Every structure is written in structure tokens, then in C-alpha cells.
Amino acid sequence: MIHFVLLIACAVAIYLSCEWFVNAVEWLGRRMKVGTVAVGTVLAAVGTALPESVVTFVAVAFGDTPEQRDIGVGAAMGGPLALATVAYGVIGWSLLASRRARQPGGTQDWGDLDKLAKDQTWFVAVFVVKVALGLVAFAIKPWLGLLFFAVYAVYAVREMRQKDADDAEDELEPLKLQRRRATPATWAVVAQTLGALAVIFAASKLFVVQLDTVGPMLGLSATLTALLLAPIATELPEIMNAVIWVRQGKTKLALANVSGSMMIQATVPSGFGLLFTPWRLDAPLLIAGGVTLLAVVYLLVTLRSGRLSVRRLSVAAAFYALFAVALVPVFT
């Protein structure tokens, strides 16, 4: 029972620390004079993905056994899967449950859907190359990891330079560390951002450890736990950020955070994996890659056709269930 209690406690700690994080990162974006969307695609995404990327780097670069290095490769494939399916689905569910799901006039303000579609196109291009490299072996393959870092650097610079379509700035809630100040001090913004990230990192790692124990209690093997539950656990901060922004009526920030997190998960952990491992994908990881592409293509078609809706966004989570079903033949 203690493991289930710790799971709930960690989830609550992650949610509360994400409240502090999104509050601080919006002020950080204002201080850095970047566009609102860049706050989600770069600042928030890098902040929540950085701890996971460090863990992946440690696993692939300093793992003592091939199994430990495989954990890093699995994380590089599982992260984008969870984001493309569960994270987008949770945004849809949150909108369905929120009183702010519809703006005056009966329509949902999604922000710039063309930009979201372009972000997903970037992701598909990178992800296809990433999966293809897992099927082949050649001499210079490890050095291609540097190319993945370069792709993310180009993406991040482009995002940081992009300004909002409208010049109006969203009204920000007071910084939680300085509630009585209309404009908080820079040191307080940085301190709150780093402090919240530290709590998110610690609580997320403890959450994953508890899942490793709870999985077998539920009848799941260690491998299935790693494939099915661990990706959701590692992407929990991004999912929590999305829920919080939807609750605040900032759907475009929630969508931007997920799309930006997908880009960093498709490049930085993969770059580490290519540099330090053979980067050969087995059947479960190839299934994860295939389902991820299906989910993103579904989203792209929906965006390009102009038919994005709360219910269609919610359907994205069904692709994660498809992944679970597809694993059945592999483990039987």
C-alpha cells in the first residue's frame, strides 16, 4: 500500500510544482521578451525535458550493462509516443471537462493551427529518420547524433525569434514568490523556475521508481511496465503543464508545450542514443515508433483539413491503447 500512497503523493507534488513552474516560466518569457508560444515550445519544454534528457544521457553514456543502455533507447522512443497520444488526449479531455472549453460564440480558440501543423511536420521528418536509423548499421552512424542536436538548435532559435501573431500580451498572474508585486524581480523569477524544476525532477524520478514496483503487483512484467507505464510517468510534467494551462484558458500554450516537448524528445535523447549505443530498435520499439507516426499523421490530417475539435483531439489517446494491443503478440 505504501507504494500506491507514494504514487499519489508524487503525482500531487508534480502537479503543484508544475503550477509554480508554469507561473514562473511565463514571467521568464516576459523577461526574455519572447513570444507567448515560444514560452510553451521552448522554455517550458526544455525545462521539463532537461531532467529526462540528463537521465537518458547517463543511461547510454555511463550504463554498465547493455540492458541499462537499452533503458535510454527505450526512453528516447517512449517519450514521443506518450506525448503524441496521451498528452494531446489529456488536453482534449481537460477541455471537455473545463468550463472554458468554449469561448464566447461557441468556438474554441486553438491559436495558430498552421504553426502547430508545421511543428508536427518537423517532428515527422525527424522521427522518420530516427526510426530508419534504428534499422541499419554503418560506420558514421554514431556521428549523426550531432545532426539531431543541430536540428533542435535550429528549431529552438526559430521559435525564440518568432513573435506572436497579435501584439497583445496575455495578463499574467502574480509570481507566487512575490504575490504582492505587479512586476516581480528577476532573481525571484529564476529562483522559482529552478526550484519548481528541482521538485518536478525529484518527484518524477520517485514516481518512476514506484511504478517499477507497482507494475509487477498489477501482473505486468518489468518489460511491459517499462514500455507501457514508464513513458507516461516520464512525460507527466508536460501533461500536468498542459492541464494547468487548459484550466487557465491558455489552450494555445498547452498545445505549444506538447509540440515543443515532442521536438526535443525526438532529437536530444536520440542524439545521445546514436552517439553512445548501436541504436538498433527491437520489435516493441518499432511498434512504438509506428504508433507514434500514426498518431501524428492523424493529428496532421485533422489540422490540415481544418477539422480540429475537442473530441477529435481527445481521440489521440486511443492510439496509446492501440500500442498496448499491438504489444500483445510480441509478449505472447
Coordinates of C-alpha atoms in Angstrom, one line a residue:
M1 CA 0.0 0.0 0.0
I2 CA 2.9 2.4 0.7
H3 CA 3.9 2.3 -3.0
F4 CA 0.4 3.4 -4.1
V5 CA 0.4 6.1 -1.5
L6 CA 3.8 7.3 -2.7
L7 CA 2.5 7.3 -6.3
I8 CA -0.4 9.6 -5.4
A9 CA 1.8 11.8 -3.3
C10 CA 4.3 12.1 -6.2
A11 CA 1.6 12.9 -8.7
V12 CA 0.2 15.7 -6.3
A13 CA 3.8 17.0 -5.8
I14 CA 4.3 17.1 -9.6
Y15 CA 1.1 18.9 -10.2
L16 CA 1.7 21.6 -7.5
S17 CA 5.3 22.1 -8.6
C18 CA 4.1 22.4 -12.2
E19 CA 1.7 25.2 -11.0
W20 CA 4.7 27.1 -9.7
F21 CA 6.7 26.3 -12.9
V22 CA 4.2 27.5 -15.5
N23 CA 3.6 30.6 -13.4
A24 CA 7.4 31.3 -13.3
V25 CA 8.1 30.3 -16.9
E26 CA 5.5 32.8 -18.3
W27 CA 7.3 35.6 -16.4
L28 CA 10.6 34.3 -17.6
G29 CA 9.3 34.5 -21.2
R30 CA 8.2 38.1 -20.5
R31 CA 11.7 38.9 -19.1
M32 CA 13.4 37.4 -22.1
K33 CA 10.9 39.2 -24.5
V34 CA 10.0 36.1 -26.4
G35 CA 6.6 35.3 -28.0
T36 CA 3.9 33.6 -25.9
V37 CA 4.0 30.4 -28.0
A38 CA 7.8 30.2 -27.6
V39 CA 7.3 30.1 -23.8
G40 CA 5.5 26.7 -24.4
T41 CA 7.5 25.3 -27.3
V42 CA 11.0 26.1 -25.9
L43 CA 11.2 27.5 -22.4
A44 CA 8.7 25.1 -20.8
A45 CA 9.6 22.2 -23.0
V46 CA 13.3 22.5 -22.3
G47 CA 12.7 22.9 -18.6
T48 CA 10.6 19.8 -18.2
A49 CA 12.6 17.7 -20.7
L50 CA 16.0 18.6 -19.5
P51 CA 15.9 16.2 -16.5
E52 CA 14.7 13.3 -18.7
S53 CA 17.5 14.1 -21.2
V54 CA 20.1 14.0 -18.5
V55 CA 18.8 10.7 -17.3
T56 CA 18.9 9.3 -20.8
F57 CA 22.5 10.6 -21.3
V58 CA 23.6 9.0 -18.0
A59 CA 22.0 5.7 -19.0
V60 CA 23.5 5.5 -22.5
A61 CA 26.9 7.0 -21.7
F62 CA 27.7 5.5 -18.4
G63 CA 25.5 2.4 -18.2
D64 CA 27.5 -0.6 -17.0
T65 CA 25.4 -3.1 -19.0
P66 CA 23.7 -3.3 -22.4
E67 CA 20.3 -3.5 -20.5
Q68 CA 21.0 -0.2 -18.8
R69 CA 21.8 1.5 -22.2
D70 CA 18.6 0.0 -23.6
I71 CA 16.7 1.9 -21.0
G72 CA 17.9 5.1 -22.5
V73 CA 17.0 4.0 -26.0
G74 CA 13.5 3.0 -24.8
A75 CA 13.1 6.4 -23.2
A76 CA 14.0 8.1 -26.4
M77 CA 11.2 6.2 -28.2
G78 CA 8.6 6.1 -25.4
G79 CA 8.7 9.9 -24.7
P80 CA 7.4 11.0 -28.1
L81 CA 4.8 8.2 -28.1
A82 CA 3.3 9.3 -24.8
L83 CA 3.3 13.0 -25.9
A84 CA 1.7 12.4 -29.3
T85 CA -1.1 10.3 -27.8
V86 CA -1.7 10.7 -24.1
A87 CA -0.6 14.3 -23.8
Y88 CA -2.8 15.5 -26.7
G89 CA -5.7 13.3 -25.5
V90 CA -5.4 14.8 -22.0
I91 CA -5.7 18.3 -23.4
G92 CA -8.9 17.2 -25.2
W93 CA -10.3 15.6 -22.0
S94 CA -9.4 18.7 -20.0
L95 CA -11.2 20.9 -22.5
L96 CA -14.2 18.7 -22.3
A97 CA -14.3 18.9 -18.5
S98 CA -13.4 22.6 -18.3
R99 CA -15.9 25.4 -18.3
R100 CA -13.5 27.3 -20.5
A101 CA -13.7 24.7 -23.2
R102 CA -15.7 27.1 -25.4
Q103 CA -15.1 30.7 -25.9
P104 CA -17.9 33.3 -26.4
G105 CA -19.6 32.4 -29.7
G106 CA -19.3 28.7 -29.2
T107 CA -15.8 28.1 -30.8
Q108 CA -12.5 27.0 -29.3
D109 CA -9.5 29.4 -29.6
W110 CA -6.7 27.0 -30.7
G111 CA -4.2 29.7 -31.6
D112 CA -2.2 29.4 -34.8
L113 CA -3.1 25.9 -36.2
D114 CA -0.8 26.4 -39.2
K115 CA 2.2 26.8 -37.0
L116 CA 1.1 23.7 -35.0
A117 CA 0.9 21.7 -38.2
K118 CA 4.4 22.9 -39.2
D119 CA 5.7 21.8 -35.9
Q120 CA 4.2 18.3 -36.4
T121 CA 5.7 18.2 -39.9
W122 CA 9.1 18.9 -38.4
F123 CA 8.6 16.2 -35.9
V124 CA 7.5 13.6 -38.6
A125 CA 10.6 14.3 -40.7
V126 CA 13.0 13.9 -37.8
F127 CA 11.2 10.9 -36.4
V128 CA 11.1 9.0 -39.6
V129 CA 14.9 9.4 -39.9
K130 CA 15.3 8.4 -36.3
V131 CA 13.4 5.2 -36.8
A132 CA 15.1 4.4 -40.1
L133 CA 18.5 4.7 -38.4
G134 CA 17.4 2.0 -35.9
L135 CA 17.1 -0.5 -38.8
V136 CA 20.6 -0.1 -40.3
A137 CA 24.2 -0.1 -39.3
F138 CA 27.1 1.8 -40.9
A139 CA 30.4 3.4 -39.9
I140 CA 29.4 7.0 -39.5
K141 CA 26.0 6.3 -37.9
P142 CA 27.0 7.4 -34.4
W143 CA 28.2 10.8 -35.6
L144 CA 24.7 11.5 -37.0
G145 CA 23.7 12.1 -33.4
L146 CA 25.3 15.5 -33.7
L147 CA 22.9 16.3 -36.6
F148 CA 20.0 15.7 -34.2
F149 CA 21.4 18.3 -31.8
A150 CA 21.8 20.7 -34.7
V151 CA 18.2 20.2 -35.8
Y152 CA 16.9 21.0 -32.4
A153 CA 19.1 24.1 -32.2
V154 CA 17.7 25.4 -35.5
Y155 CA 14.2 24.7 -34.3
A156 CA 14.7 26.4 -30.9
V157 CA 16.3 29.5 -32.5
R158 CA 13.5 29.8 -35.0
E159 CA 10.9 29.6 -32.2
M160 CA 12.6 32.1 -29.9
R161 CA 12.7 34.6 -32.8
Q162 CA 9.1 34.2 -33.7
K163 CA 6.7 36.8 -32.3
D164 CA 3.0 36.4 -31.6
A165 CA 0.6 36.9 -34.4
D166 CA -1.1 39.6 -32.3
D167 CA 0.9 42.1 -30.3
A168 CA -1.4 41.9 -27.3
E169 CA 0.3 40.4 -24.2
D170 CA -1.6 38.0 -22.0
E171 CA -2.2 39.2 -18.5
L172 CA 0.0 37.1 -16.1
E173 CA -0.9 36.1 -12.6
P174 CA 1.4 37.5 -9.9
L175 CA 4.5 35.5 -9.3
K176 CA 3.9 33.1 -6.5
L177 CA 7.1 34.0 -4.7
Q178 CA 6.2 37.7 -4.9
R179 CA 2.4 37.9 -4.9
R180 CA 2.2 41.5 -3.8
R181 CA 4.4 42.8 -6.6
A182 CA 2.9 43.7 -10.0
T183 CA 6.3 43.1 -11.7
P184 CA 8.4 40.5 -9.9
A185 CA 12.2 40.7 -9.5
T186 CA 14.3 38.8 -12.0
W187 CA 16.0 36.8 -9.2
A188 CA 12.6 35.7 -7.9
V189 CA 11.5 34.5 -11.4
V190 CA 14.7 32.5 -11.9
A191 CA 14.6 31.1 -8.3
Q192 CA 11.0 29.9 -8.7
T193 CA 11.7 28.4 -12.1
L194 CA 14.7 26.4 -10.9
G195 CA 13.1 25.5 -7.6
A196 CA 10.0 24.1 -9.3
L197 CA 12.1 22.2 -11.8
A198 CA 14.1 20.6 -8.9
V199 CA 10.9 19.4 -7.2
I200 CA 9.5 18.2 -10.6
F201 CA 12.7 16.2 -11.2
A202 CA 12.8 14.6 -7.8
A203 CA 9.1 13.7 -7.7
S204 CA 9.2 12.3 -11.3
K205 CA 12.1 10.1 -10.5
L206 CA 10.4 8.8 -7.4
F207 CA 7.2 8.3 -9.3
V208 CA 9.0 6.1 -11.9
V209 CA 10.7 4.0 -9.1
Q210 CA 7.3 3.4 -7.5
L211 CA 5.8 2.3 -10.9
D212 CA 8.6 -0.2 -11.3
T213 CA 7.4 -1.8 -8.1
V214 CA 3.7 -1.4 -8.6
G215 CA 3.8 -2.8 -12.2
P216 CA 4.6 -6.4 -11.2
M217 CA 2.0 -6.1 -8.4
L218 CA -0.6 -5.5 -11.1
G219 CA 0.6 -8.5 -13.0
L220 CA 2.8 -6.7 -15.5
S221 CA 6.3 -7.8 -16.3
A222 CA 9.2 -5.5 -15.9
T223 CA 9.5 -5.1 -19.7
L224 CA 5.8 -4.3 -20.1
T225 CA 6.0 -1.8 -17.2
A226 CA 8.9 0.0 -18.9
L227 CA 7.1 0.1 -22.2
L228 CA 3.5 1.0 -21.1
L229 CA 3.8 2.9 -17.8
A230 CA 7.2 4.4 -17.7
P231 CA 6.7 6.7 -20.8
I232 CA 3.6 8.2 -19.2
A233 CA 5.4 8.7 -15.9
T234 CA 8.4 10.4 -17.5
E235 CA 6.1 12.8 -19.5
L236 CA 3.9 13.5 -16.5
P237 CA 5.3 17.1 -16.0
E238 CA 4.4 18.0 -19.6
I239 CA 1.0 16.5 -19.2
M240 CA 0.5 18.4 -15.9
N241 CA 1.6 21.7 -17.6
A242 CA -1.0 21.2 -20.3
V243 CA -3.8 20.5 -17.8
I244 CA -2.9 23.7 -15.8
W245 CA -2.8 25.9 -18.9
V246 CA -6.1 24.5 -20.2
R247 CA -7.6 25.2 -16.8
Q248 CA -6.3 28.8 -17.1
G249 CA -7.9 29.2 -20.5
K250 CA -4.5 29.1 -22.3
T251 CA -5.0 26.2 -24.7
K252 CA -2.5 27.5 -27.3
L253 CA 0.2 27.4 -24.6
A254 CA -0.8 23.8 -23.7
L255 CA -0.6 22.7 -27.3
A256 CA 2.7 24.6 -27.8
N257 CA 4.2 22.9 -24.8
V258 CA 3.3 19.4 -26.1
S259 CA 4.6 20.1 -29.7
G260 CA 7.8 21.7 -28.4
S261 CA 8.4 18.8 -26.0
M262 CA 7.9 16.3 -28.9
M263 CA 10.6 18.1 -30.8
I264 CA 13.1 18.0 -28.0
Q265 CA 12.2 14.3 -27.2
A266 CA 12.7 13.4 -30.9
T267 CA 16.1 15.0 -31.1
V268 CA 18.2 15.3 -27.9
P269 CA 17.7 11.9 -26.4
S270 CA 18.0 10.3 -29.8
G271 CA 21.3 12.1 -30.4
F272 CA 22.7 10.7 -27.1
G273 CA 21.4 7.2 -28.1
L274 CA 23.1 7.4 -31.5
L275 CA 26.4 8.6 -30.1
F276 CA 26.7 6.0 -27.3
T277 CA 24.7 2.9 -28.3
P278 CA 24.3 0.8 -31.5
W279 CA 20.8 2.3 -31.8
R280 CA 19.1 -0.9 -33.0
L281 CA 15.4 -0.9 -32.5
D282 CA 13.7 -4.2 -31.5
A283 CA 10.1 -5.2 -32.2
P284 CA 8.4 -3.3 -29.3
L285 CA 10.3 -0.1 -30.0
L286 CA 9.4 -0.3 -33.7
I287 CA 5.8 -0.8 -32.8
A288 CA 6.1 2.3 -30.6
G289 CA 7.6 4.2 -33.5
G290 CA 4.9 3.1 -35.9
V291 CA 2.0 4.1 -33.5
T292 CA 3.7 7.4 -32.8
L293 CA 3.7 8.2 -36.5
L294 CA 0.1 7.1 -36.9
A295 CA -1.0 9.4 -34.1
V296 CA 0.9 12.4 -35.5
V297 CA -0.3 11.8 -39.1
Y298 CA -3.9 11.6 -37.7
L299 CA -3.3 15.0 -36.0
L300 CA -1.7 16.5 -39.1
V301 CA -4.6 15.4 -41.3
T302 CA -7.1 16.9 -38.8
L303 CA -5.1 20.1 -38.7
R304 CA -4.7 20.5 -42.4
S305 CA -8.3 19.8 -43.1
G306 CA -9.4 22.5 -40.6
R307 CA -11.5 20.0 -38.6
L308 CA -9.7 20.1 -35.3
S309 CA -12.1 19.8 -32.4
V310 CA -12.1 18.9 -28.7
R311 CA -13.4 15.5 -29.4
R312 CA -11.0 14.8 -32.2
L313 CA -8.1 15.8 -30.0
S314 CA -9.3 13.5 -27.3
V315 CA -9.2 10.6 -29.7
A316 CA -5.4 10.9 -29.9
A317 CA -5.2 9.0 -26.6
A318 CA -6.8 5.9 -28.3
F319 CA -3.5 5.4 -30.2
Y320 CA -1.8 4.6 -26.9
A321 CA -4.4 1.9 -26.3
L322 CA -3.6 0.7 -29.9
F323 CA 0.1 0.5 -28.8
A324 CA -0.9 -1.7 -25.8
V325 CA -2.9 -4.0 -28.0
A326 CA -0.1 -4.3 -30.6
L327 CA 2.3 -5.4 -27.9
V328 CA 0.2 -8.5 -27.1
P329 CA 1.5 -10.7 -29.9
V330 CA 5.1 -9.8 -29.0
F331 CA 4.8 -10.9 -25.4
T332 CA 2.6 -14.0 -26.1

